[in-house]
Amino acid sequence: MARPPRPLISIDAIVTAALELIDESGDFSLPKVAKKIGVSQSSLYNHVSGREEILELVRGRITSDSPPPPPGMPWDEVLRVEIREYRESFARHPRAAPLMVMQTVRNVRVIAFYERLSDALEEAGFKGKDVASALALIDSFAIGAALDLAAPGNAWEVESGGSALGRAVESIAGMPDRAGTAFEFGLEILIEGLRRRAAGL
């Protein structure tokens, strides 16, 4: 007896199609997702409520599933580990980054990530609105760093050596991992800035 045909549509297939469209063009729509899967748009609503739910599912898909830092790790090390993972998640799909800031985070896995950041920030000495501000700072830094991975190796077209900017551009010419070097530089400044701010609270 022949096996019944495998259904074309599932939540996993919807998320995969949406993410492929985002990687290709920077966005997705329900009609395009349906076309990519090979089903009618109306059939998508048997599995998802709409664009917002798909975007949250995409957010969960691209977020790293690495295990959380072990208990007892110092707050600054927790931030280093988590922010590096955050950047790597978006580095695999940099065109998804702008879409992620357009709606409220609801995905359980992603909320757990922000909980770990918040716990580390409280351990450092931050409370309430300062934790929220620090989370926004981390978001801006990590997403910006992920977008930098898609930037050209030479982001500034200037004559080398003729100015401070020119000398800076000359110094990174041919650097194998310019974006990674810049990220680590910024990460240490961010954490040191948080440390100094917390010391004054």
mmCIF file of C-alpha atoms in Angstrom:
data_model
loop_
_atom_site.group_PDB
_atom_site.id
_atom_site.type_symbol
_atom_site.label_atom_id
_atom_site.label_comp_id
_atom_site.label_asym_id
_atom_site.label_seq_id
_atom_site.Cartn_x
_atom_site.Cartn_y
_atom_site.Cartn_z
ATOM 1 C CA MET A 1 0.000 0.000 0.000
ATOM 2 C CA ALA A 2 1.392 3.368 -1.000
ATOM 3 C CA ARG A 3 2.272 5.830 1.721
ATOM 4 C CA PRO A 4 0.053 8.896 1.939
ATOM 5 C CA PRO A 5 1.718 11.969 0.466
ATOM 6 C CA ARG A 6 3.728 13.984 2.968
ATOM 7 C CA PRO A 7 1.985 17.289 3.686
ATOM 8 C CA LEU A 8 3.683 20.276 2.111
ATOM 9 C CA ILE A 9 2.892 22.604 4.960
ATOM 10 C CA SER A 10 3.998 22.665 8.576
ATOM 11 C CA ILE A 11 5.161 25.333 10.981
ATOM 12 C CA ASP A 12 8.744 24.294 10.284
ATOM 13 C CA ALA A 13 8.201 24.655 6.528
ATOM 14 C CA ILE A 14 6.614 28.085 7.009
ATOM 15 C CA VAL A 15 9.524 29.326 9.122
ATOM 16 C CA THR A 16 12.082 27.913 6.687
ATOM 17 C CA ALA A 17 10.381 29.610 3.733
ATOM 18 C CA ALA A 18 10.101 32.944 5.568
ATOM 19 C CA LEU A 19 13.753 32.833 6.626
ATOM 20 C CA GLU A 20 14.887 31.994 3.090
ATOM 21 C CA LEU A 21 12.921 34.982 1.773
ATOM 22 C CA ILE A 22 14.461 37.229 4.435
ATOM 23 C CA ASP A 23 17.951 36.015 3.538
ATOM 24 C CA GLU A 24 17.233 36.693 -0.138
ATOM 25 C CA SER A 25 15.493 40.066 0.042
ATOM 26 C CA GLY A 26 15.395 41.312 3.637
ATOM 27 C CA ASP A 27 11.676 40.679 4.194
ATOM 28 C CA PHE A 28 8.833 38.254 3.599
ATOM 29 C CA SER A 29 5.096 38.290 3.017
ATOM 30 C CA LEU A 30 2.480 35.619 3.518
ATOM 31 C CA PRO A 31 1.727 35.349 -0.230
ATOM 32 C CA LYS A 32 5.430 34.808 -0.956
ATOM 33 C CA VAL A 33 5.765 32.254 1.846
ATOM 34 C CA ALA A 34 2.767 30.342 0.490
ATOM 35 C CA LYS A 35 4.140 30.448 -3.047
ATOM 36 C CA LYS A 36 7.561 29.224 -1.899
ATOM 37 C CA ILE A 37 6.004 26.257 -0.118
ATOM 38 C CA GLY A 38 3.561 25.600 -2.942
ATOM 39 C CA VAL A 39 0.300 26.063 -1.051
ATOM 40 C CA SER A 40 -2.494 28.624 -0.909
ATOM 41 C CA GLN A 41 -2.106 31.613 1.384
ATOM 42 C CA SER A 42 -5.293 30.717 3.239
ATOM 43 C CA SER A 43 -3.843 27.345 4.236
ATOM 44 C CA LEU A 44 -1.095 29.108 6.214
ATOM 45 C CA TYR A 45 -3.708 30.277 8.715
ATOM 46 C CA ASN A 46 -4.326 26.685 9.769
ATOM 47 C CA HIS A 47 -0.845 26.780 11.315
ATOM 48 C CA VAL A 48 -0.026 30.419 12.176
ATOM 49 C CA SER A 49 -2.071 33.494 13.023
ATOM 50 C CA GLY A 50 -0.203 35.798 10.672
ATOM 51 C CA ARG A 51 2.987 37.717 9.968
ATOM 52 C CA GLU A 52 3.758 38.587 13.596
ATOM 53 C CA GLU A 53 3.685 34.964 14.709
ATOM 54 C CA ILE A 54 5.881 33.919 11.794
ATOM 55 C CA LEU A 55 8.386 36.629 12.670
ATOM 56 C CA GLU A 56 8.520 35.424 16.279
ATOM 57 C CA LEU A 57 9.051 31.872 15.067
ATOM 58 C CA VAL A 58 11.870 33.125 12.840
ATOM 59 C CA ARG A 59 13.346 34.926 15.850
ATOM 60 C CA GLY A 60 13.327 31.663 17.764
ATOM 61 C CA ARG A 61 14.841 29.753 14.845
ATOM 62 C CA ILE A 62 17.833 32.048 14.446
ATOM 63 C CA THR A 63 18.504 32.408 18.173
ATOM 64 C CA SER A 64 21.349 30.210 19.339
ATOM 65 C CA ASP A 65 20.361 27.040 21.172
ATOM 66 C CA SER A 66 23.706 26.854 22.959
ATOM 67 C CA PRO A 67 23.430 25.913 26.648
ATOM 68 C CA PRO A 68 23.294 28.855 29.075
ATOM 69 C CA PRO A 69 26.408 29.833 31.028
ATOM 70 C CA PRO A 70 26.986 27.662 34.122
ATOM 71 C CA PRO A 71 25.706 28.876 37.509
ATOM 72 C CA GLY A 72 28.191 30.998 39.400
ATOM 73 C CA MET A 73 29.844 32.523 36.341
ATOM 74 C CA PRO A 74 30.720 36.208 37.023
ATOM 75 C CA TRP A 75 28.284 38.701 35.521
ATOM 76 C CA ASP A 76 30.801 40.156 33.066
ATOM 77 C CA GLU A 77 31.656 36.700 31.706
ATOM 78 C CA VAL A 78 27.952 35.923 31.336
ATOM 79 C CA LEU A 79 27.551 39.082 29.256
ATOM 80 C CA ARG A 80 30.547 38.180 27.090
ATOM 81 C CA VAL A 81 29.232 34.686 26.398
ATOM 82 C CA GLU A 82 25.647 35.762 25.759
ATOM 83 C CA ILE A 83 26.454 38.796 23.603
ATOM 84 C CA ARG A 84 28.858 36.761 21.467
ATOM 85 C CA GLU A 85 26.147 34.125 20.950
ATOM 86 C CA TYR A 86 23.617 36.860 20.126
ATOM 87 C CA ARG A 87 25.869 38.333 17.488
ATOM 88 C CA GLU A 88 26.598 34.909 15.993
ATOM 89 C CA SER A 89 22.878 34.184 15.739
ATOM 90 C CA PHE A 90 22.272 37.293 13.672
ATOM 91 C CA ALA A 91 25.540 36.900 11.784
ATOM 92 C CA ARG A 92 24.073 33.820 10.095
ATOM 93 C CA HIS A 93 21.060 35.854 8.952
ATOM 94 C CA PRO A 94 22.058 39.557 9.019
ATOM 95 C CA ARG A 95 19.071 40.648 6.929
ATOM 96 C CA ALA A 96 16.753 39.433 9.672
ATOM 97 C CA ALA A 97 18.207 41.857 12.217
ATOM 98 C CA PRO A 98 16.212 44.975 11.190
ATOM 99 C CA LEU A 99 12.939 43.017 11.315
ATOM 100 C CA MET A 100 13.594 41.823 14.855
ATOM 101 C CA VAL A 101 13.404 45.317 16.326
ATOM 102 C CA MET A 102 9.988 46.024 14.807
ATOM 103 C CA GLN A 103 7.837 44.076 17.261
ATOM 104 C CA THR A 104 7.673 42.939 20.878
ATOM 105 C CA VAL A 105 9.738 39.881 21.771
ATOM 106 C CA ARG A 106 7.476 36.955 22.732
ATOM 107 C CA ASN A 107 9.481 33.867 21.805
ATOM 108 C CA VAL A 108 10.157 31.782 24.927
ATOM 109 C CA ARG A 109 13.764 30.946 23.992
ATOM 110 C CA VAL A 110 14.569 34.589 23.314
ATOM 111 C CA ILE A 111 12.872 35.749 26.520
ATOM 112 C CA ALA A 112 15.081 33.270 28.411
ATOM 113 C CA PHE A 113 18.137 34.924 26.831
ATOM 114 C CA TYR A 114 17.005 38.356 28.036
ATOM 115 C CA GLU A 115 16.302 36.910 31.493
ATOM 116 C CA ARG A 116 19.906 35.715 31.707
ATOM 117 C CA LEU A 117 21.179 39.136 30.650
ATOM 118 C CA SER A 118 18.916 40.819 33.211
ATOM 119 C CA ASP A 119 20.114 38.521 35.997
ATOM 120 C CA ALA A 120 23.738 39.314 35.118
ATOM 121 C CA LEU A 121 23.029 43.048 35.079
ATOM 122 C CA GLU A 122 21.327 42.866 38.484
ATOM 123 C CA GLU A 123 24.340 40.972 39.812
ATOM 124 C CA ALA A 124 26.497 43.846 38.546
ATOM 125 C CA GLY A 125 24.377 46.275 40.558
ATOM 126 C CA PHE A 126 21.841 47.617 38.065
ATOM 127 C CA LYS A 127 18.132 47.789 38.892
ATOM 128 C CA GLY A 128 14.863 48.501 37.119
ATOM 129 C CA LYS A 129 15.098 51.088 34.365
ATOM 130 C CA ASP A 130 18.897 50.834 34.290
ATOM 131 C CA VAL A 131 18.606 47.134 33.448
ATOM 132 C CA ALA A 132 16.149 48.008 30.662
ATOM 133 C CA SER A 133 18.510 50.689 29.344
ATOM 134 C CA ALA A 134 21.450 48.287 29.426
ATOM 135 C CA LEU A 135 19.421 45.678 27.510
ATOM 136 C CA ALA A 136 18.627 48.268 24.831
ATOM 137 C CA LEU A 137 22.335 49.133 24.640
ATOM 138 C CA ILE A 138 23.264 45.461 24.241
ATOM 139 C CA ASP A 139 20.612 45.039 21.532
ATOM 140 C CA SER A 140 21.937 48.009 19.580
ATOM 141 C CA PHE A 141 25.533 46.854 19.868
ATOM 142 C CA ALA A 142 25.010 43.172 19.025
ATOM 143 C CA ILE A 143 22.630 43.760 16.112
ATOM 144 C CA GLY A 144 24.868 46.511 14.735
ATOM 145 C CA ALA A 145 27.870 44.197 15.003
ATOM 146 C CA ALA A 146 25.979 41.483 13.120
ATOM 147 C CA LEU A 147 25.089 43.930 10.345
ATOM 148 C CA ASP A 148 28.755 44.941 10.158
ATOM 149 C CA LEU A 149 29.557 41.395 9.056
ATOM 150 C CA ALA A 150 27.676 42.086 5.825
ATOM 151 C CA ALA A 151 29.500 45.382 5.230
ATOM 152 C CA PRO A 152 32.337 45.669 2.692
ATOM 153 C CA GLY A 153 35.854 45.155 4.000
ATOM 154 C CA ASN A 154 36.604 48.832 3.397
ATOM 155 C CA ALA A 155 33.658 50.842 4.689
ATOM 156 C CA TRP A 156 35.218 54.266 3.966
ATOM 157 C CA GLU A 157 36.598 55.405 0.628
ATOM 158 C CA VAL A 158 39.314 57.888 1.568
ATOM 159 C CA GLU A 159 42.970 58.414 0.733
ATOM 160 C CA SER A 160 45.126 56.379 3.082
ATOM 161 C CA GLY A 161 47.346 58.252 5.511
ATOM 162 C CA GLY A 162 46.079 61.733 4.685
ATOM 163 C CA SER A 163 43.913 62.159 7.775
ATOM 164 C CA ALA A 164 43.019 60.386 10.992
ATOM 165 C CA LEU A 165 40.341 58.445 9.101
ATOM 166 C CA GLY A 166 42.768 57.701 6.288
ATOM 167 C CA ARG A 167 45.336 56.332 8.716
ATOM 168 C CA ALA A 168 42.660 54.219 10.386
ATOM 169 C CA VAL A 169 41.552 52.789 7.033
ATOM 170 C CA GLU A 170 45.166 52.054 6.107
ATOM 171 C CA SER A 171 45.703 50.209 9.392
ATOM 172 C CA ILE A 172 42.897 47.719 8.687
ATOM 173 C CA ALA A 173 43.643 47.122 5.002
ATOM 174 C CA GLY A 174 43.785 43.380 4.447
ATOM 175 C CA MET A 175 42.809 42.584 8.028
ATOM 176 C CA PRO A 176 41.351 39.039 7.907
ATOM 177 C CA ASP A 177 38.620 39.612 10.512
ATOM 178 C CA ARG A 178 38.046 43.351 10.711
ATOM 179 C CA ALA A 179 34.449 42.952 11.898
ATOM 180 C CA GLY A 180 35.414 40.439 14.582
ATOM 181 C CA THR A 181 38.220 42.660 15.853
ATOM 182 C CA ALA A 182 35.868 45.646 15.999
ATOM 183 C CA PHE A 183 33.243 43.570 17.808
ATOM 184 C CA GLU A 184 35.635 42.389 20.528
ATOM 185 C CA PHE A 185 36.947 45.953 20.924
ATOM 186 C CA GLY A 186 33.406 47.248 21.362
ATOM 187 C CA LEU A 187 32.373 44.401 23.652
ATOM 188 C CA GLU A 188 35.163 45.152 26.113
ATOM 189 C CA ILE A 189 34.327 48.870 26.061
ATOM 190 C CA LEU A 190 30.642 48.084 26.649
ATOM 191 C CA ILE A 191 31.358 45.802 29.611
ATOM 192 C CA GLU A 192 33.943 48.154 31.117
ATOM 193 C CA GLY A 193 31.484 51.028 30.754
ATOM 194 C CA LEU A 194 28.795 49.021 32.539
ATOM 195 C CA ARG A 195 31.288 48.084 35.267
ATOM 196 C CA ARG A 196 32.212 51.720 35.892
ATOM 197 C CA ARG A 197 28.580 52.835 35.813
ATOM 198 C CA ALA A 198 27.592 50.112 38.283
ATOM 199 C CA ALA A 199 30.435 51.117 40.617
ATOM 200 C CA GLY A 200 28.903 54.585 40.878
ATOM 201 C CA LEU A 201 25.400 53.380 41.736
#
